[in-house]
Amino acid sequence: MKFIVDAMLGTLAKWLRIMGYDTLYEKNFSDDDLFFKAFLEDRILLTRDRELSERVGEKQSHFITEVKLKDQLRQLIARFELDEHKNLLSRCVLCNSPIVPITKEKVKDRVPDYVFETVSEFYFCENCNKIYWRGSHAEQIQAFLSEIKGEKP
């Protein structure tokens, strides 16, 4: 499942990427950009703009009724039966590209010394050159998503 998200939902776009969903987001996308990209790239438009949602149509868009991030995620997980853990941390949160493993030796001068010494697996975004690793933030993400689902972390 692929999404395109309007400018009002940037944080939601980031969290969909964290969950591993292909999610286009640009602050400067016009309504026409959103409309055409949704159809041309077979994406579901997520928006808080009721008029735009109606223009795109119920099959290709989803109107986000909730204001708070947790509620927005709950709405999407329920509506699209999203698996928030299946592909967790598999996409770049900045550019949406899939991240790939990279050897520890190749990141030696690109991560803090402590991280290099304590982490064994690293990932790399070939598009924007960002390095990722699973640190304490991964546990915080898991806890946040479990809380959304009403599960105990």
Tab-separated table of C-alpha atoms in Angstrom:
chain	number	residue	atom	x	y	z
A	1	MET	CA	0.000	0.000	0.000
A	2	LYS	CA	1.369	3.388	-1.038
A	3	PHE	CA	0.338	6.820	0.201
A	4	ILE	CA	0.674	10.463	-0.750
A	5	VAL	CA	0.157	12.964	2.052
A	6	ASP	CA	-0.807	16.626	1.896
A	7	ALA	CA	1.133	19.453	3.544
A	8	MET	CA	-1.054	19.450	6.674
A	9	LEU	CA	0.045	15.933	7.620
A	10	GLY	CA	3.853	15.975	7.584
A	11	THR	CA	4.250	14.241	10.937
A	12	LEU	CA	1.833	11.527	9.879
A	13	ALA	CA	3.893	11.017	6.689
A	14	LYS	CA	7.028	10.588	8.799
A	15	TRP	CA	5.352	7.950	10.974
A	16	LEU	CA	4.030	6.045	7.974
A	17	ARG	CA	7.607	5.932	6.680
A	18	ILE	CA	8.820	4.763	10.100
A	19	MET	CA	6.248	1.955	9.849
A	20	GLY	CA	7.688	1.048	6.444
A	21	TYR	CA	4.973	2.409	4.149
A	22	ASP	CA	5.929	4.075	0.860
A	23	THR	CA	4.718	7.616	1.570
A	24	LEU	CA	5.241	10.636	-0.661
A	25	TYR	CA	5.273	13.980	1.088
A	26	GLU	CA	6.371	17.402	-0.084
A	27	LYS	CA	5.337	20.639	1.609
A	28	ASN	CA	5.041	22.286	-1.794
A	29	PHE	CA	2.768	19.774	-3.549
A	30	SER	CA	-0.219	21.608	-4.997
A	31	ASP	CA	-3.678	20.054	-4.902
A	32	ASP	CA	-3.218	19.203	-8.593
A	33	ASP	CA	0.125	17.502	-7.839
A	34	LEU	CA	-1.537	15.425	-5.132
A	35	PHE	CA	-4.484	14.597	-7.381
A	36	PHE	CA	-2.419	13.429	-10.349
A	37	LYS	CA	0.274	11.617	-8.370
A	38	ALA	CA	-2.381	9.678	-6.459
A	39	PHE	CA	-3.773	8.308	-9.717
A	40	LEU	CA	-0.570	7.997	-11.757
A	41	GLU	CA	1.344	6.230	-8.988
A	42	ASP	CA	-1.625	4.292	-7.560
A	43	ARG	CA	-1.330	5.969	-4.167
A	44	ILE	CA	-3.964	6.697	-1.572
A	45	LEU	CA	-4.174	10.405	-0.832
A	46	LEU	CA	-4.329	11.238	2.873
A	47	THR	CA	-5.646	14.715	3.539
A	48	ARG	CA	-7.461	16.937	6.014
A	49	ASP	CA	-8.920	18.885	3.075
A	50	ARG	CA	-12.434	17.523	2.627
A	51	GLU	CA	-12.883	19.193	-0.768
A	52	LEU	CA	-9.674	17.649	-2.120
A	53	SER	CA	-10.606	14.245	-0.727
A	54	GLU	CA	-13.990	14.413	-2.469
A	55	ARG	CA	-12.341	15.558	-5.719
A	56	VAL	CA	-9.989	12.570	-5.709
A	57	GLY	CA	-12.749	10.165	-4.702
A	58	GLU	CA	-13.322	7.690	-1.909
A	59	LYS	CA	-11.436	4.839	-3.604
A	60	GLN	CA	-8.210	6.847	-4.058
A	61	SER	CA	-8.267	9.076	-0.971
A	62	HIS	CA	-8.941	9.080	2.726
A	63	PHE	CA	-10.097	12.106	4.681
A	64	ILE	CA	-8.275	12.311	8.021
A	65	THR	CA	-10.809	13.397	10.615
A	66	GLU	CA	-8.487	13.276	13.601
A	67	VAL	CA	-6.202	16.096	14.735
A	68	LYS	CA	-3.768	14.318	17.085
A	69	LEU	CA	-1.085	12.052	15.608
A	70	LYS	CA	-1.970	9.020	17.736
A	71	ASP	CA	-5.604	9.289	16.692
A	72	GLN	CA	-4.630	9.746	13.033
A	73	LEU	CA	-2.518	6.598	13.154
A	74	ARG	CA	-5.302	4.668	14.882
A	75	GLN	CA	-7.688	5.845	12.154
A	76	LEU	CA	-5.367	4.627	9.383
A	77	ILE	CA	-4.454	1.341	11.056
A	78	ALA	CA	-8.147	0.536	11.433
A	79	ARG	CA	-9.218	1.756	7.975
A	80	PHE	CA	-6.454	0.064	5.976
A	81	GLU	CA	-5.572	-2.776	8.381
A	82	LEU	CA	-1.985	-1.546	8.477
A	83	ASP	CA	0.649	-3.691	10.140
A	84	GLU	CA	2.679	-1.156	12.069
A	85	HIS	CA	5.468	-3.623	12.888
A	86	LYS	CA	5.944	-5.681	9.697
A	87	ASN	CA	8.376	-3.354	7.870
A	88	LEU	CA	9.275	-1.103	10.760
A	89	LEU	CA	12.311	1.125	10.177
A	90	SER	CA	12.819	-0.037	6.594
A	91	ARG	CA	12.475	3.342	4.826
A	92	CYS	CA	14.317	6.628	5.034
A	93	VAL	CA	12.220	9.072	7.050
A	94	LEU	CA	13.686	11.988	5.084
A	95	CYS	CA	13.244	10.900	1.460
A	96	ASN	CA	11.075	7.747	1.595
A	97	SER	CA	13.634	5.455	-0.115
A	98	PRO	CA	14.169	1.927	1.200
A	99	ILE	CA	17.233	1.642	3.415
A	100	VAL	CA	19.776	-1.112	2.883
A	101	PRO	CA	22.371	-2.761	5.112
A	102	ILE	CA	25.870	-1.287	5.080
A	103	THR	CA	28.992	-2.761	6.628
A	104	LYS	CA	30.168	-1.379	9.922
A	105	GLU	CA	33.560	-0.485	8.473
A	106	LYS	CA	31.977	1.857	5.908
A	107	VAL	CA	30.325	3.999	8.597
A	108	LYS	CA	33.290	4.334	10.949
A	109	ASP	CA	33.867	8.031	10.240
A	110	ARG	CA	30.177	8.832	9.776
A	111	VAL	CA	28.710	7.929	13.164
A	112	PRO	CA	29.653	8.918	16.726
A	113	ASP	CA	32.439	6.802	18.262
A	114	TYR	CA	30.135	5.430	20.973
A	115	VAL	CA	27.621	4.294	18.356
A	116	PHE	CA	30.332	2.654	16.283
A	117	GLU	CA	31.615	0.779	19.330
A	118	THR	CA	28.225	-0.396	20.614
A	119	VAL	CA	26.139	-1.045	17.487
A	120	SER	CA	26.773	-3.912	15.091
A	121	GLU	CA	24.190	-3.330	12.326
A	122	PHE	CA	23.898	-0.209	10.225
A	123	TYR	CA	21.640	0.807	7.341
A	124	PHE	CA	22.076	3.330	4.579
A	125	CYS	CA	19.819	5.403	2.337
A	126	GLU	CA	21.351	5.325	-1.128
A	127	ASN	CA	19.274	8.333	-2.157
A	128	CYS	CA	20.082	10.881	0.548
A	129	ASN	CA	23.174	9.272	2.085
A	130	LYS	CA	21.770	9.058	5.637
A	131	ILE	CA	23.050	6.364	8.006
A	132	TYR	CA	20.629	4.560	10.335
A	133	TRP	CA	21.055	2.202	13.280
A	134	ARG	CA	18.742	0.785	15.892
A	135	GLY	CA	19.390	2.656	19.081
A	136	SER	CA	17.191	3.563	22.020
A	137	HIS	CA	14.867	5.401	19.629
A	138	ALA	CA	13.809	2.014	18.174
A	139	GLU	CA	12.469	0.957	21.572
A	140	GLN	CA	10.665	4.291	21.941
A	141	ILE	CA	9.084	3.838	18.505
A	142	GLN	CA	7.947	0.308	19.411
A	143	ALA	CA	6.447	1.571	22.670
A	144	PHE	CA	4.642	4.439	20.913
A	145	LEU	CA	3.125	2.086	18.312
A	146	SER	CA	2.123	-0.436	20.968
A	147	GLU	CA	0.428	2.332	22.918
A	148	ILE	CA	-1.552	3.317	19.815
A	149	LYS	CA	-2.820	-0.236	19.474
A	150	GLY	CA	-3.621	-0.430	23.181
A	151	GLU	CA	-0.949	-3.086	23.700
A	152	LYS	CA	1.532	-3.253	26.519
A	153	PRO	CA	5.061	-2.452	25.287
